[in-house]
mmCIF file of C-alpha atoms (C1' of nucleotides) in Angstrom:
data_model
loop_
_atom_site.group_PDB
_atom_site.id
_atom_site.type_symbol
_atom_site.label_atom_id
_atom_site.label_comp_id
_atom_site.label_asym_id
_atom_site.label_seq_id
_atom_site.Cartn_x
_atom_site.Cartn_y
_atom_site.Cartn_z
ATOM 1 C CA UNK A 170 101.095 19.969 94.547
ATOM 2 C CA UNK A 171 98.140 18.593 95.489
ATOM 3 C CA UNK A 172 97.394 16.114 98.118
ATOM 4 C CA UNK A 173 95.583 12.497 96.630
ATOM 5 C CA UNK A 174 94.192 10.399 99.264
ATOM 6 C CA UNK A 175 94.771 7.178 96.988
ATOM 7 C CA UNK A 176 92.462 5.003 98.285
ATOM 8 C CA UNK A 177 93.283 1.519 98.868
ATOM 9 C CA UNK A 178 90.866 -0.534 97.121
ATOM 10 C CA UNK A 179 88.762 -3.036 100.092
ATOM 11 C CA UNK A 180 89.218 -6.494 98.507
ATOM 12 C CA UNK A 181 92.238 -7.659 100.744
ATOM 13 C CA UNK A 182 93.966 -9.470 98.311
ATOM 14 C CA UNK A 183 93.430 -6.922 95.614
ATOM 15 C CA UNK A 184 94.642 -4.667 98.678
ATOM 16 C CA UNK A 185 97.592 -6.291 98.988
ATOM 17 C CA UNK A 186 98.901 -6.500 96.114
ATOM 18 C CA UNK A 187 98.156 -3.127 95.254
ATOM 19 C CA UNK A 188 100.294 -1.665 98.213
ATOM 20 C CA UNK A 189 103.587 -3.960 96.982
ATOM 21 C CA UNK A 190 103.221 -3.575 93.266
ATOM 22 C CA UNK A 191 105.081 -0.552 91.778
ATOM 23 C CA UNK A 192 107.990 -0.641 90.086
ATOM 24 C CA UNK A 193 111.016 -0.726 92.857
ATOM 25 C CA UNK A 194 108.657 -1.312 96.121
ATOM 26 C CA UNK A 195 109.597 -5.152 96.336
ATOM 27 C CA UNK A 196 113.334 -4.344 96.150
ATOM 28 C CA UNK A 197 113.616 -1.191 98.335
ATOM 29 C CA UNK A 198 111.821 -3.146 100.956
ATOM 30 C CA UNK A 199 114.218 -5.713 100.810
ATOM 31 C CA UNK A 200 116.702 -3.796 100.894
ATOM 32 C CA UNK A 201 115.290 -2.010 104.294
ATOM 33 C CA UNK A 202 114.252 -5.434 105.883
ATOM 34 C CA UNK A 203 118.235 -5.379 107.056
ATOM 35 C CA UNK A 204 118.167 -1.650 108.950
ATOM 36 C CA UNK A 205 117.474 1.919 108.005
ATOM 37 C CA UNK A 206 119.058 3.400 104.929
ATOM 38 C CA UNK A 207 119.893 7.085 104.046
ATOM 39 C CA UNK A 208 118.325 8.289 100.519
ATOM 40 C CA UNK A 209 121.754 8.609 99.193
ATOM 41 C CA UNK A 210 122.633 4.660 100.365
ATOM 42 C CA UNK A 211 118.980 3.577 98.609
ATOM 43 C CA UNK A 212 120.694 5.447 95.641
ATOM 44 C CA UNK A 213 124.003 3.905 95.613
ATOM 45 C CA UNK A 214 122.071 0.297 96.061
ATOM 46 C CA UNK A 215 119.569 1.238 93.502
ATOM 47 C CA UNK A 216 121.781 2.783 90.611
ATOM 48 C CA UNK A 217 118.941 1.997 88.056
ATOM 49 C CA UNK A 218 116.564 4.277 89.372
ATOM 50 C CA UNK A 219 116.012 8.038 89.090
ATOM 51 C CA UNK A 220 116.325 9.681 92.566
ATOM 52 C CA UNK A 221 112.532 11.391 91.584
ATOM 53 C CA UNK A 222 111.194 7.879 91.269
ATOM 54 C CA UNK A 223 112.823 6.390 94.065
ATOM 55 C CA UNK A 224 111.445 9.532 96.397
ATOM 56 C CA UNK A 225 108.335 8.286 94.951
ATOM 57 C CA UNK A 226 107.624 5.337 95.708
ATOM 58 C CA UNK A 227 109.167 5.890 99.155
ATOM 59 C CA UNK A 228 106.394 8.068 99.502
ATOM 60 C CA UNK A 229 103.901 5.789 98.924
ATOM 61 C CA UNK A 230 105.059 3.015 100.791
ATOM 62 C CA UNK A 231 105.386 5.566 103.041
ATOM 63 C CA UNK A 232 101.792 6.783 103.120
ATOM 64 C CA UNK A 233 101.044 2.989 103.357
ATOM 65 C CA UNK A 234 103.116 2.954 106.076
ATOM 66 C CA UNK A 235 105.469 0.251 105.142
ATOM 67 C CA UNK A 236 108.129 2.414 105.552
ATOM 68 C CA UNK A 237 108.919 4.749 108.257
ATOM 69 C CA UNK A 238 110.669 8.292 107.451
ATOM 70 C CA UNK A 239 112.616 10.216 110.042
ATOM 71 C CA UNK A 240 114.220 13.106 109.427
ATOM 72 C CA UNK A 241 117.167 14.664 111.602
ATOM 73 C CA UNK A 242 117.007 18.648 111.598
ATOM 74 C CA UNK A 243 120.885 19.025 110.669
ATOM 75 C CA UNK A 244 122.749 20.819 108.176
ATOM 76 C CA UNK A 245 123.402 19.294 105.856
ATOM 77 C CA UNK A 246 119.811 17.309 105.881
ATOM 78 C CA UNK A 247 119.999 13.627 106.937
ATOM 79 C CA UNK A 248 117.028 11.547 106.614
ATOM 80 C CA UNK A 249 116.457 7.807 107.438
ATOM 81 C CA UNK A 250 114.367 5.269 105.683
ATOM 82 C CA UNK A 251 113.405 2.066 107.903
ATOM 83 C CA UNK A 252 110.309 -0.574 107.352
ATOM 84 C CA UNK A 253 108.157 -0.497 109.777
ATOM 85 C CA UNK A 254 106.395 -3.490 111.894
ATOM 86 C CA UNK A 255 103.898 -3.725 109.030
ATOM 87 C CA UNK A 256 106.492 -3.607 106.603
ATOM 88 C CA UNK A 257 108.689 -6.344 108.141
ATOM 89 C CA UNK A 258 105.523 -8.469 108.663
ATOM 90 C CA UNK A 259 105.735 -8.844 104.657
ATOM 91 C CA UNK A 260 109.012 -10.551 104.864
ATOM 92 C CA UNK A 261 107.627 -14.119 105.111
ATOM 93 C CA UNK A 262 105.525 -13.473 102.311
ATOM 94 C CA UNK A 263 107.860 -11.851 100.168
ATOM 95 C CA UNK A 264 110.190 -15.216 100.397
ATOM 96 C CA UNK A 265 107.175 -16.933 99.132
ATOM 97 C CA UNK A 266 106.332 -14.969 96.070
ATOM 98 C CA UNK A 267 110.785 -14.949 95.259
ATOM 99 C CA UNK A 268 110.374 -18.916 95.499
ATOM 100 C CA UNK A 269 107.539 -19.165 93.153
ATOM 101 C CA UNK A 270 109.403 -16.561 91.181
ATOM 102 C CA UNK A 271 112.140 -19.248 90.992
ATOM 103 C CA UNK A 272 110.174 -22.001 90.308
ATOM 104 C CA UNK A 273 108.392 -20.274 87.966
ATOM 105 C CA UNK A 274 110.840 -19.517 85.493
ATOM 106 C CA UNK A 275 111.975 -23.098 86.169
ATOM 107 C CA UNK A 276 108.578 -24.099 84.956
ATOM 108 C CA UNK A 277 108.304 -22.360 81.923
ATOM 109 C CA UNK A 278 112.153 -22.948 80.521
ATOM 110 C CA UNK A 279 111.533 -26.913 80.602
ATOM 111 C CA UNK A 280 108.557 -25.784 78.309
ATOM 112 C CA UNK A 281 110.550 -24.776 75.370
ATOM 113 C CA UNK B 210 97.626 -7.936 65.841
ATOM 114 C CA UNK B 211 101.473 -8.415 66.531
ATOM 115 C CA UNK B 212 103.139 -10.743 68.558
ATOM 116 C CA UNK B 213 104.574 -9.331 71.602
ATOM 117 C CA UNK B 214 106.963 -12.017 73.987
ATOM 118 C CA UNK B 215 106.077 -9.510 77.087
ATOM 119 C CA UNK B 216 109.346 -10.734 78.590
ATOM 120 C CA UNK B 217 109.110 -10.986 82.785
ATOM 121 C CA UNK B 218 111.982 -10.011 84.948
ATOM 122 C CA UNK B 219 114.112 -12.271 85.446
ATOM 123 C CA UNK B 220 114.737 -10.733 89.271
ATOM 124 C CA UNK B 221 112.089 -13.339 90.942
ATOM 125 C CA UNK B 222 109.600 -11.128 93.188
ATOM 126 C CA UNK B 223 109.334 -9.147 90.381
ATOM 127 C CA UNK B 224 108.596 -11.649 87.809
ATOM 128 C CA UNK B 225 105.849 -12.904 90.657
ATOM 129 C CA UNK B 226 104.615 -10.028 91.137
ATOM 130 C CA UNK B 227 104.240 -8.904 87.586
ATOM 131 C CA UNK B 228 102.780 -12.329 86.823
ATOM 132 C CA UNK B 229 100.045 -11.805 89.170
ATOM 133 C CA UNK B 230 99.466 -8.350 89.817
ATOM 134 C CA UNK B 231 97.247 -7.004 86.701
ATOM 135 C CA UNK B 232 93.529 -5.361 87.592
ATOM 136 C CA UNK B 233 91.898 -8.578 87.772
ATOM 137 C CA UNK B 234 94.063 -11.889 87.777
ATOM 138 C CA UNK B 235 93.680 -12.428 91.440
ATOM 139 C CA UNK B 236 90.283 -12.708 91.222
ATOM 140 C CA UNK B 237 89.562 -14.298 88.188
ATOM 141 C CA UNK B 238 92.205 -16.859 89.694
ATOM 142 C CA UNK B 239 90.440 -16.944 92.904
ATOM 143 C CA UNK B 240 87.407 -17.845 90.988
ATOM 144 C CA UNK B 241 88.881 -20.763 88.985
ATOM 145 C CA UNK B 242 90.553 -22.087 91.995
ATOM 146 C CA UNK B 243 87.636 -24.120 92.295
ATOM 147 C CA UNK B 244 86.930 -25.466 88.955
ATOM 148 C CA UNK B 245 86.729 -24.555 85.571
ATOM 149 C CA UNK B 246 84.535 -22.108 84.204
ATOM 150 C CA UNK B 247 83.052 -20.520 80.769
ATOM 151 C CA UNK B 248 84.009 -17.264 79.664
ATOM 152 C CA UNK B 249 80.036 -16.672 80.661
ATOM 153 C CA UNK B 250 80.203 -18.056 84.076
ATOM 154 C CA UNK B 251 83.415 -15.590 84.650
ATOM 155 C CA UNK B 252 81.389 -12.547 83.199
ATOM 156 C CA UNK B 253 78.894 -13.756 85.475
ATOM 157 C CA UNK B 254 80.834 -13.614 88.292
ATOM 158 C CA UNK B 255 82.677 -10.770 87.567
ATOM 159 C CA UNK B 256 80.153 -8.333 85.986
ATOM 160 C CA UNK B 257 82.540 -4.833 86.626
ATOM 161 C CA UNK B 258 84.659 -6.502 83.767
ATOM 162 C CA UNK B 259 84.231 -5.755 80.464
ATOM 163 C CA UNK B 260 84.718 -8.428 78.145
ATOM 164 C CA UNK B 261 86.916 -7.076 76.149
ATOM 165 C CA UNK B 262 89.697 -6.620 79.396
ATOM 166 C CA UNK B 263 88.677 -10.106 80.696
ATOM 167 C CA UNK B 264 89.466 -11.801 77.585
ATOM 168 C CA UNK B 265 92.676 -10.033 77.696
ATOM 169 C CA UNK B 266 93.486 -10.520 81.225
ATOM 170 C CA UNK B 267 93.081 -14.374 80.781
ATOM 171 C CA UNK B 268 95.421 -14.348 77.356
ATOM 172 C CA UNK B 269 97.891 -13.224 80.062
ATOM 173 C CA UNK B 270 97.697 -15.544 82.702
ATOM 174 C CA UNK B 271 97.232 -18.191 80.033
ATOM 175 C CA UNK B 272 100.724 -17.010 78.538
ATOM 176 C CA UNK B 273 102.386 -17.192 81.982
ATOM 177 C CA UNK B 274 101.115 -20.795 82.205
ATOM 178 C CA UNK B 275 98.839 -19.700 85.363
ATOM 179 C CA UNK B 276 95.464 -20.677 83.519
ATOM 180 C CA UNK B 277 94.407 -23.120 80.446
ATOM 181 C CA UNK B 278 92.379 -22.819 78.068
ATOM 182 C CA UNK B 279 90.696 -25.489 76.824
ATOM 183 C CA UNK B 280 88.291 -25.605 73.071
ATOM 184 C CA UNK B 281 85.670 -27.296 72.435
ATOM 185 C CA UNK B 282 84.983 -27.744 69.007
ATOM 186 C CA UNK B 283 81.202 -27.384 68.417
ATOM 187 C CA UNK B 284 78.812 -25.063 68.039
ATOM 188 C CA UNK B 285 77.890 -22.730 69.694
ATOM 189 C CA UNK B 286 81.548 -22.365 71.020
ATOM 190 C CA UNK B 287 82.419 -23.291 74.483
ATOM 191 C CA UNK B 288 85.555 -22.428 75.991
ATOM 192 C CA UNK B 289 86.530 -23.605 79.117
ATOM 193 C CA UNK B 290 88.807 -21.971 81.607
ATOM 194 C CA UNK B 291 90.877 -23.708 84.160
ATOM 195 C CA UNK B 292 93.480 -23.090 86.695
ATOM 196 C CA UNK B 293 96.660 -25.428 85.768
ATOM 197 C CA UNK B 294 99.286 -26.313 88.657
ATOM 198 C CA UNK B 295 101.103 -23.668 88.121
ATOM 199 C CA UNK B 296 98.416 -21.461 89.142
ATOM 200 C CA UNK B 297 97.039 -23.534 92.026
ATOM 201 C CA UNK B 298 100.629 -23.459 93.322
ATOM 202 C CA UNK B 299 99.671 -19.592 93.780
ATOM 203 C CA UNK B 300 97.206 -20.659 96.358
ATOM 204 C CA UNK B 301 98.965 -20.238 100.152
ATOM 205 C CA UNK B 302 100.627 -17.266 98.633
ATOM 206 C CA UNK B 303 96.978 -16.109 97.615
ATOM 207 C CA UNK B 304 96.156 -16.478 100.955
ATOM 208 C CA UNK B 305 98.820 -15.163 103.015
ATOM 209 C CA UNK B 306 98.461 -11.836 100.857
ATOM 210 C CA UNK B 307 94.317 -12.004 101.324
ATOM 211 C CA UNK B 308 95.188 -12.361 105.170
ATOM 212 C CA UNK B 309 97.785 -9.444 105.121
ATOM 213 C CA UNK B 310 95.370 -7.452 103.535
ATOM 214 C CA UNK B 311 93.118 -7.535 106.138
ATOM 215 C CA UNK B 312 95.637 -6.811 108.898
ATOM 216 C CA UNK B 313 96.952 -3.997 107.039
ATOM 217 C CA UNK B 314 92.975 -2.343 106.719
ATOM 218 C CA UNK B 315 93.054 -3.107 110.630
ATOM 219 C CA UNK B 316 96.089 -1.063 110.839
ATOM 220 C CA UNK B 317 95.701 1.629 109.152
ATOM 221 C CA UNK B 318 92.178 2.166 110.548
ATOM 222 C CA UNK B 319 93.370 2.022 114.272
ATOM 223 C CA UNK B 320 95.721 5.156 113.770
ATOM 224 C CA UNK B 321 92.701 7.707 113.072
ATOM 225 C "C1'" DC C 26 78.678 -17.850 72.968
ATOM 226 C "C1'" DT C 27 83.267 -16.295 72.448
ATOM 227 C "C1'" DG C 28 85.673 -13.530 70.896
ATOM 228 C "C1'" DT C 29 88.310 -8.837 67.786
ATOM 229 C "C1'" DA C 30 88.748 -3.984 66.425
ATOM 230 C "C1'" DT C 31 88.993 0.750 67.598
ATOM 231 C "C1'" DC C 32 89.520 4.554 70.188
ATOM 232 C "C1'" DC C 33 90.946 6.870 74.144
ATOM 233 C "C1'" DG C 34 91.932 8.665 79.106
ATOM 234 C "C1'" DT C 35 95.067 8.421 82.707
ATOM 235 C "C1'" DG C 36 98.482 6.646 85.646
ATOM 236 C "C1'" DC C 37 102.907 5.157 86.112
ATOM 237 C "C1'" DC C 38 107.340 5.640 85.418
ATOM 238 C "C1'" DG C 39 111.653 7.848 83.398
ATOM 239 C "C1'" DA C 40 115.184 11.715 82.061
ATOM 240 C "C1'" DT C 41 116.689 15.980 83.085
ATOM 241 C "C1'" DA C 42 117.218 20.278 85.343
ATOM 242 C "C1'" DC C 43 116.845 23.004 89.305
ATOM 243 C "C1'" DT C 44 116.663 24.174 94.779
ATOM 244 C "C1'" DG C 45 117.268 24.747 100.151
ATOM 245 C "C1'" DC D 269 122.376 15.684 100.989
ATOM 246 C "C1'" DA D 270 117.685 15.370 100.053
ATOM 247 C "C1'" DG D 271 114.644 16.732 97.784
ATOM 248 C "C1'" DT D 272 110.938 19.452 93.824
ATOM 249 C "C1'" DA D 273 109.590 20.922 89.000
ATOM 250 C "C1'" DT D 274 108.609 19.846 84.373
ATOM 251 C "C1'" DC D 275 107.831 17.298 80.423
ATOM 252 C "C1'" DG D 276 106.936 13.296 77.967
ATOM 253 C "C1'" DG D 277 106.267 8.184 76.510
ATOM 254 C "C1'" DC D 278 103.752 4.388 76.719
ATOM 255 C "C1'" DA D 279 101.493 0.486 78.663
ATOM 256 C "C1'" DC D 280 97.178 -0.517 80.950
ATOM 257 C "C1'" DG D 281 92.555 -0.653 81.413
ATOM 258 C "C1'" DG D 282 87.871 0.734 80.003
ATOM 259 C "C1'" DA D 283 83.629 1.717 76.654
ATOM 260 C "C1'" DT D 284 81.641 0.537 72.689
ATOM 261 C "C1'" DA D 285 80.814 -1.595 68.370
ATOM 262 C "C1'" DC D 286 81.306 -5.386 65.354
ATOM 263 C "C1'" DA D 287 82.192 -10.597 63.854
ATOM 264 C "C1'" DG D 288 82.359 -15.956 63.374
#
DNA sequence: CTGTATCCGTGCCGATACTG
DNA sequence: CAGTATCGGCACGGATACAG
């Protein structure tokens, strides 16, 4: 396995919306924005996607450090998945794009 | 060429986010935010484009009703590009992402 | 000037199987 | 329970050439 360093491009906005977009970021954040999570809970809230995937793109938005990882040395392994301060401080902007996703699809079904 | 409907999701941060997230819609958007513009002006603007993906990254915001496209018929051919309402209504959010952007490349720096 | 057509690399998922 | 390994599809973006 080799280690990518993945770097952000500098444009903010580009920036931005480079660290949310990815398949299930938006929607494991949300689901973190109400307390820490367990893989296995992500899993049970998230039946659509493959437990390699979601690892994934925890990873990332861990290595973004949207999300905060903390592992408890126990047998059998427990790990916790939380957002962080930077990850919460998406929240208001988050509600903004789900509006306009709303009125969005408002807009374009009066179209037709 | 065939005809693809490129359905969004119908979840709404993902349908915004899909609708905007795409190498270069931000930008070109940011662009026409103030005014319409040629195809030329925008290759002006944005020279690390090729034409080829800008045309194509414009059919798509035109298709999700973010930009319009407007013929004139005469020649030579001028084509005008606009934001419509729908696509100025992206503006705070525009914003509030550019702004997070920043914070986060603040952030990120601080812890090395 | 404003586009298509073609070809192609690579990155992002996704399914499935295996491991400490 | 919480991961890795492996393999593969396919959409996305990019370079380049051609066309009305």
């Amino acid at each position: 396995m080799t280690r990518v360093v993945n770097r952000l491009p500098s444009l903010p906005i580009e920036r931005a919306l480079k660290t949310i977009s990815g398949r299930w970021k938006a929607v494991i954040l949300y689901h973190l924005m109400d307390g820490p999570k367990r893989l296995s809970a992500l899993q049970r809230l998230l039946p659509q996607i493959s437990q390699k995937v979601l690892v994934q793109q925890l990873r990332e938005l861990e290595e973004h450090r949207l999300v905060d990882r903390k592992v408890f040395g126990q047998v059998p392994p427990r790990v916790d998945y939380s957002a962080t301060p930077l990850g919460l401080s998406l929240q208001p902007i988050m509600l903004a794009l789900c509006e306009w996703g709303t009125h969005h699809a408002r807009e374009l079904d009066e179209s037709r």
